[in-house]
Amino acid sequence: MSKELFRTCPESGLQFHKPAELLMRSHAVLAVVILLFGGITALLVTLTRWPAVHLLPADRFYQILTLHGVNMLIFWIITFEIAVLYFCSSTLLKCRLATPRIAWLGFALMLIGIVVNNSAVLNGDASVMMTSYVPMPANPNFYLGLILFAVGALLGCFIFLGTLVVAKEEKTYEGSIPLVTFGALTACIIAVFTIASGAVILIPTYLWSIGYINNIDAAMYRLVWWALGHSSQQINVAAHVAVWYAIAAIVFGARPLSEKVSRTAFFLYIAFLQIASAHHLLVDPGLSSEWKIFNTSYAMYLAVLASMVHGLTVPGSIEVAQRAKGFTNGLFQWLRKAPWGNPVFSGMFLSLIGFGFIGGISGVVMGTEQINIIIHNTIYVPGHFHATVVIGTTLAFMSLTYFLIPVLFRKQVMLPSLARIQPYLFGIGMMVFTLALMGAGTLGVERRHFDMAFTDAMIGFDYPASAYTLMGIAGMAGVAAILGGAIYILVTVLSVFFGKPVGSESTYGFTTSTLTRAEPIIVPDGGHAAAGKWGFAAPGTFLLAIFFLLVFVLYYAVNWKYLASVWPMS
Amino acid sequence: MFIMMPLWHIYGKQNLSNEAYRTTPQAYLAKAQAMVDQYTVRTETAANLPVVRPPPGSDVYLVARLWQWWPLLELEQGQSYRLHISSMDWQHGFSLQPVNINAQILPGYEMVLTVTPDTADSQTIICNEFCGLGHHNMTGKIYIVGGGQ
């Protein structure tokens, strides 16, 4: 390999392989374009479900909601993830990217897939929601677009794996691959499983939609589809946890408390999360309780345990790093003195808190066989997954972007004061939004529903006033969060296309050095524990974890109590 | 947390049954029609929907189809019924409000739930799985009446 194909970022020291760099930029730009489109649909959906506004007519609402689901949950996240995969292999391992031409083929397939799928929905004959449950039919191009996109993403995964092989052969690193790359590898393995499941169900569904296959069993479709649908969210979790570790290292120079524990936790994801997809089928006919309990207890708990390990070690490592810098007063000085004005950090920390407290707790509670009876398909479910996917994944990716703009695009981050508040507007807006949706769902408000007032229904139903209030709060908080999303896109687009190059004399904007503080940490005598308290290296994090478990147990108990009040059935 | 799920099966009163059968829309609709013919007590709404009052303990057949829950039911408070539910066409979501009981309803599968209405208030069935343009108008009713009338 000739040396001139590489450049070294003077500030971060990262080494970029030029063909890989162009691929990363293209994927990141495409992802942000999809996010913009998804954000517009988000606004329309939010304004329709806000009862006082009720913006769109019914057919348009279902169409836009379908677009919102496929673009946000599938296209935006997976496209950004391919960029992250290339970064975590080629850049972090200082290695050339394997077969850049095939990577471009993958990119083209993804782009074509997005266009084919979205035009089917925009045409108006594929308003079937992201899940496209058979036997509700969609225009065949809806499935075809998804299949093309998936093949493109699969090529990206194989190129990531190929790059790991290249790095090993050419000895560009020593020992094991870094933890962040390991997390990306986890995401990649899950992605391969996910895409394979998607092929198993979407290819027959495509053939069914063009009339080649007669019948697709509804229960089988749900079982296999959720191996795609849930696992794809697991790619996100693995990827955004990898981003958390990366940001802790970038901003604080933090090192994981225990590499081994963190790696084992990533491995638990691979081993168990796919099976936990069963929690989508808890109130389906034809599956036994034994099957449901088995698949949602041992499997899901071990995967949740893995998330709790990450949720503990990431702030724990930050605490240790901060204490080593001298922020040792009390339990929480390390946290108070964290760089809250730096969007790379604030976004990542809000992502961690929202994902754990809101997304994590609600996920385990609703994944309980019997409790699912009072939650299934209510708007509680979107409440839950907006906490995991939007606060967890999207916000983590946003905060990483602020780091990537100077490092990957060589531009200063423009509008720094807006960039500073963006994670708060987006993160806190989404937190209120998700909590309000979960509250409304507890009152029985349905998801994917145009009219909670049942104005045109032959038999009406009145939700309590509190349900309307909660949906109104969700509407307002949703709009605030969308505004936060708009600021993100504005800052990103302005910086990338019109920003001052890094290294020019101008003083406005964030540069790499204002976004990172990766001075090496001097471990005090006596190891990490010496800077901690009561023999703990990270006592503040430990206390937070105890608080988390308390909230968890309380909320779990409340839901059983609520369940006990509904009709007896067996 | 794991322990709660099997424990609730033994001690708790709210568990979904494991009883379900493969069926076809035609076969299922025939059974529902037979029940409607035998036990209809009155009709309601502009569409003259039948209100059916099956005897306690009997098999009750509820049909989910685009876009209604058919027929309307009248059940006695405190009595148990074997409630069958199946879809004639696409997937639907059985959602009983305000008591808040939710289940997934699939075509080709007949779910059987033994339920004991213990609330005095009548309940509305709404659909909470997206089933096309009329989804938000797909409603039904379970009237609850005091025992021994």
Short mmCIF file of N, CA and C in Angstrom, two decimals, chain A residues 236-311:
data_model
loop_
_atom_site.label_atom_id
_atom_site.label_comp_id
_atom_site.label_asym_id
_atom_site.label_seq_id
_atom_site.Cartn_x
_atom_site.Cartn_y
_atom_site.Cartn_z
N ASN A 236 -28.19 -1.23 16.81
CA ASN A 236 -28.10 0.15 17.29
C ASN A 236 -27.49 0.20 18.68
N VAL A 237 -27.98 -0.69 19.55
CA VAL A 237 -27.48 -0.66 20.92
C VAL A 237 -25.98 -0.93 20.93
N ALA A 238 -25.57 -1.98 20.23
CA ALA A 238 -24.14 -2.30 20.22
C ALA A 238 -23.35 -1.12 19.65
N ALA A 239 -23.90 -0.50 18.59
CA ALA A 239 -23.17 0.61 17.97
C ALA A 239 -23.14 1.82 18.90
N HIS A 240 -24.27 2.13 19.55
CA HIS A 240 -24.22 3.36 20.36
C HIS A 240 -23.45 3.14 21.66
N VAL A 241 -23.42 1.90 22.15
CA VAL A 241 -22.57 1.64 23.31
C VAL A 241 -21.10 1.81 22.91
N ALA A 242 -20.76 1.33 21.72
CA ALA A 242 -19.39 1.53 21.23
C ALA A 242 -19.09 3.03 21.14
N VAL A 243 -20.09 3.81 20.71
CA VAL A 243 -19.91 5.26 20.63
C VAL A 243 -19.71 5.85 22.03
N TRP A 244 -20.47 5.35 23.02
CA TRP A 244 -20.27 5.84 24.40
C TRP A 244 -18.81 5.64 24.84
N TYR A 245 -18.32 4.41 24.64
CA TYR A 245 -16.93 4.13 25.03
C TYR A 245 -15.98 5.05 24.28
N ALA A 246 -16.25 5.23 22.98
CA ALA A 246 -15.37 6.07 22.18
C ALA A 246 -15.35 7.49 22.73
N ILE A 247 -16.54 8.02 23.07
CA ILE A 247 -16.61 9.41 23.53
C ILE A 247 -15.97 9.55 24.91
N ALA A 248 -16.18 8.55 25.77
CA ALA A 248 -15.53 8.61 27.08
C ALA A 248 -14.02 8.68 26.90
N ALA A 249 -13.51 7.93 25.92
CA ALA A 249 -12.07 7.95 25.67
C ALA A 249 -11.65 9.27 25.03
N ILE A 250 -12.47 9.78 24.10
CA ILE A 250 -12.11 11.00 23.38
C ILE A 250 -12.11 12.20 24.32
N VAL A 251 -13.18 12.34 25.11
CA VAL A 251 -13.35 13.56 25.90
C VAL A 251 -12.54 13.51 27.19
N PHE A 252 -12.47 12.33 27.81
CA PHE A 252 -11.84 12.26 29.13
C PHE A 252 -10.53 11.48 29.12
N GLY A 253 -10.23 10.83 28.00
CA GLY A 253 -9.10 9.91 28.01
C GLY A 253 -9.39 8.74 28.93
N ALA A 254 -10.70 8.45 29.14
CA ALA A 254 -11.07 7.40 30.09
C ALA A 254 -10.78 6.03 29.51
N ARG A 255 -10.37 5.13 30.36
CA ARG A 255 -10.17 3.74 29.95
C ARG A 255 -11.23 2.89 30.63
N PRO A 256 -11.75 1.88 29.95
CA PRO A 256 -12.78 1.03 30.56
C PRO A 256 -12.27 0.46 31.89
N LEU A 257 -13.18 0.32 32.86
CA LEU A 257 -12.78 -0.19 34.17
C LEU A 257 -12.18 -1.57 34.02
N SER A 258 -12.83 -2.38 33.20
CA SER A 258 -12.27 -3.69 32.93
C SER A 258 -12.60 -4.05 31.50
N GLU A 259 -11.56 -4.16 30.69
CA GLU A 259 -11.76 -4.51 29.28
C GLU A 259 -12.50 -5.83 29.17
N LYS A 260 -12.12 -6.76 30.04
CA LYS A 260 -12.67 -8.11 29.95
C LYS A 260 -14.18 -8.08 30.18
N VAL A 261 -14.60 -7.36 31.23
CA VAL A 261 -16.03 -7.31 31.55
C VAL A 261 -16.79 -6.66 30.40
N SER A 262 -16.25 -5.58 29.87
CA SER A 262 -16.94 -4.88 28.78
C SER A 262 -17.05 -5.77 27.56
N ARG A 263 -16.00 -6.48 27.25
CA ARG A 263 -16.03 -7.37 26.08
C ARG A 263 -17.02 -8.51 26.29
N THR A 264 -17.03 -9.05 27.51
CA THR A 264 -17.99 -10.12 27.80
C THR A 264 -19.41 -9.60 27.63
N ALA A 265 -19.64 -8.36 28.08
CA ALA A 265 -20.98 -7.79 27.97
C ALA A 265 -21.38 -7.65 26.51
N PHE A 266 -20.46 -7.23 25.67
CA PHE A 266 -20.77 -7.18 24.23
C PHE A 266 -21.10 -8.57 23.72
N PHE A 267 -20.35 -9.57 24.21
CA PHE A 267 -20.59 -10.93 23.74
C PHE A 267 -21.99 -11.40 24.13
N LEU A 268 -22.45 -11.00 25.31
CA LEU A 268 -23.79 -11.38 25.75
C LEU A 268 -24.85 -10.89 24.76
N TYR A 269 -24.62 -9.70 24.20
CA TYR A 269 -25.56 -9.20 23.19
C TYR A 269 -25.70 -10.20 22.04
N ILE A 270 -24.53 -10.63 21.54
CA ILE A 270 -24.56 -11.53 20.38
C ILE A 270 -25.29 -12.81 20.75
N ALA A 271 -24.99 -13.30 21.95
CA ALA A 271 -25.51 -14.61 22.32
C ALA A 271 -27.00 -14.59 22.59
N PHE A 272 -27.54 -13.50 23.11
CA PHE A 272 -28.88 -13.60 23.65
C PHE A 272 -29.93 -12.69 23.03
N LEU A 273 -29.55 -11.62 22.42
CA LEU A 273 -30.62 -10.69 22.08
C LEU A 273 -31.57 -11.13 21.00
N GLN A 274 -31.09 -11.91 20.07
CA GLN A 274 -31.98 -12.32 18.98
C GLN A 274 -33.16 -13.11 19.53
N ILE A 275 -32.84 -13.99 20.49
CA ILE A 275 -33.91 -14.84 21.02
C ILE A 275 -34.92 -13.99 21.77
N ALA A 276 -34.44 -12.92 22.36
CA ALA A 276 -35.34 -12.06 23.13
C ALA A 276 -36.35 -11.35 22.24
N SER A 277 -36.21 -11.45 20.94
CA SER A 277 -37.21 -10.86 20.04
C SER A 277 -38.60 -11.41 20.34
N ALA A 278 -38.65 -12.54 21.01
CA ALA A 278 -39.93 -13.16 21.36
C ALA A 278 -40.83 -12.22 22.15
N HIS A 279 -40.27 -11.20 22.79
CA HIS A 279 -41.14 -10.35 23.61
C HIS A 279 -42.13 -9.54 22.77
N HIS A 280 -41.97 -9.57 21.44
CA HIS A 280 -42.97 -8.90 20.61
C HIS A 280 -44.21 -9.78 20.43
N LEU A 281 -44.11 -11.03 20.82
CA LEU A 281 -45.16 -12.00 20.52
C LEU A 281 -45.85 -12.48 21.79
N LEU A 282 -45.74 -11.70 22.86
CA LEU A 282 -46.22 -12.19 24.16
C LEU A 282 -47.72 -12.38 24.21
N VAL A 283 -48.48 -11.64 23.42
CA VAL A 283 -49.93 -11.83 23.45
C VAL A 283 -50.43 -12.37 22.12
N ASP A 284 -49.58 -13.09 21.41
CA ASP A 284 -49.99 -13.73 20.17
C ASP A 284 -50.61 -15.09 20.46
N PRO A 285 -51.55 -15.51 19.62
CA PRO A 285 -52.09 -16.86 19.77
C PRO A 285 -51.10 -17.89 19.24
N GLY A 286 -51.19 -19.11 19.77
CA GLY A 286 -50.45 -20.21 19.19
C GLY A 286 -49.05 -20.41 19.74
N LEU A 287 -48.63 -19.58 20.68
CA LEU A 287 -47.32 -19.77 21.31
C LEU A 287 -47.57 -20.06 22.79
N SER A 288 -46.85 -21.03 23.35
CA SER A 288 -47.14 -21.41 24.73
C SER A 288 -46.47 -20.46 25.72
N SER A 289 -47.02 -20.44 26.93
CA SER A 289 -46.44 -19.61 27.97
C SER A 289 -45.00 -20.02 28.26
N GLU A 290 -44.75 -21.34 28.22
CA GLU A 290 -43.39 -21.80 28.50
C GLU A 290 -42.42 -21.18 27.50
N TRP A 291 -42.81 -21.21 26.23
CA TRP A 291 -41.96 -20.65 25.19
C TRP A 291 -41.74 -19.16 25.43
N LYS A 292 -42.83 -18.47 25.77
CA LYS A 292 -42.71 -17.02 25.97
C LYS A 292 -41.81 -16.70 27.16
N ILE A 293 -42.02 -17.41 28.26
CA ILE A 293 -41.25 -17.11 29.47
C ILE A 293 -39.78 -17.45 29.24
N PHE A 294 -39.55 -18.61 28.65
CA PHE A 294 -38.16 -19.04 28.42
C PHE A 294 -37.41 -18.00 27.59
N ASN A 295 -38.05 -17.60 26.50
CA ASN A 295 -37.35 -16.71 25.58
C ASN A 295 -37.25 -15.27 26.05
N THR A 296 -38.10 -14.90 26.98
CA THR A 296 -38.01 -13.51 27.40
C THR A 296 -37.37 -13.38 28.77
N SER A 297 -37.04 -14.49 29.43
CA SER A 297 -36.43 -14.32 30.74
C SER A 297 -34.94 -14.51 30.66
N TYR A 298 -34.49 -15.75 30.52
CA TYR A 298 -33.04 -15.93 30.57
C TYR A 298 -32.38 -15.12 29.46
N ALA A 299 -32.97 -15.15 28.28
CA ALA A 299 -32.31 -14.51 27.15
C ALA A 299 -32.30 -13.01 27.31
N MET A 300 -33.47 -12.47 27.61
CA MET A 300 -33.53 -11.02 27.68
C MET A 300 -32.76 -10.49 28.89
N TYR A 301 -32.87 -11.20 30.02
CA TYR A 301 -32.20 -10.67 31.21
C TYR A 301 -30.70 -10.63 31.03
N LEU A 302 -30.15 -11.65 30.35
CA LEU A 302 -28.70 -11.64 30.16
C LEU A 302 -28.30 -10.50 29.24
N ALA A 303 -29.13 -10.22 28.25
CA ALA A 303 -28.83 -9.11 27.37
C ALA A 303 -28.98 -7.78 28.10
N VAL A 304 -30.02 -7.70 28.95
CA VAL A 304 -30.22 -6.48 29.72
C VAL A 304 -29.07 -6.29 30.69
N LEU A 305 -28.63 -7.41 31.27
CA LEU A 305 -27.48 -7.36 32.17
C LEU A 305 -26.29 -6.73 31.44
N ALA A 306 -26.12 -7.12 30.19
CA ALA A 306 -25.01 -6.57 29.41
C ALA A 306 -25.15 -5.05 29.29
N SER A 307 -26.37 -4.58 29.02
CA SER A 307 -26.57 -3.14 28.91
C SER A 307 -26.29 -2.46 30.24
N MET A 308 -26.68 -3.13 31.34
CA MET A 308 -26.43 -2.51 32.65
C MET A 308 -24.94 -2.45 32.94
N VAL A 309 -24.20 -3.47 32.48
CA VAL A 309 -22.75 -3.44 32.66
C VAL A 309 -22.17 -2.23 31.91
N HIS A 310 -22.60 -2.05 30.67
CA HIS A 310 -22.10 -0.89 29.91
C HIS A 310 -22.53 0.42 30.57
N GLY A 311 -23.79 0.46 30.99
CA GLY A 311 -24.32 1.67 31.61
C GLY A 311 -23.58 2.01 32.90
#
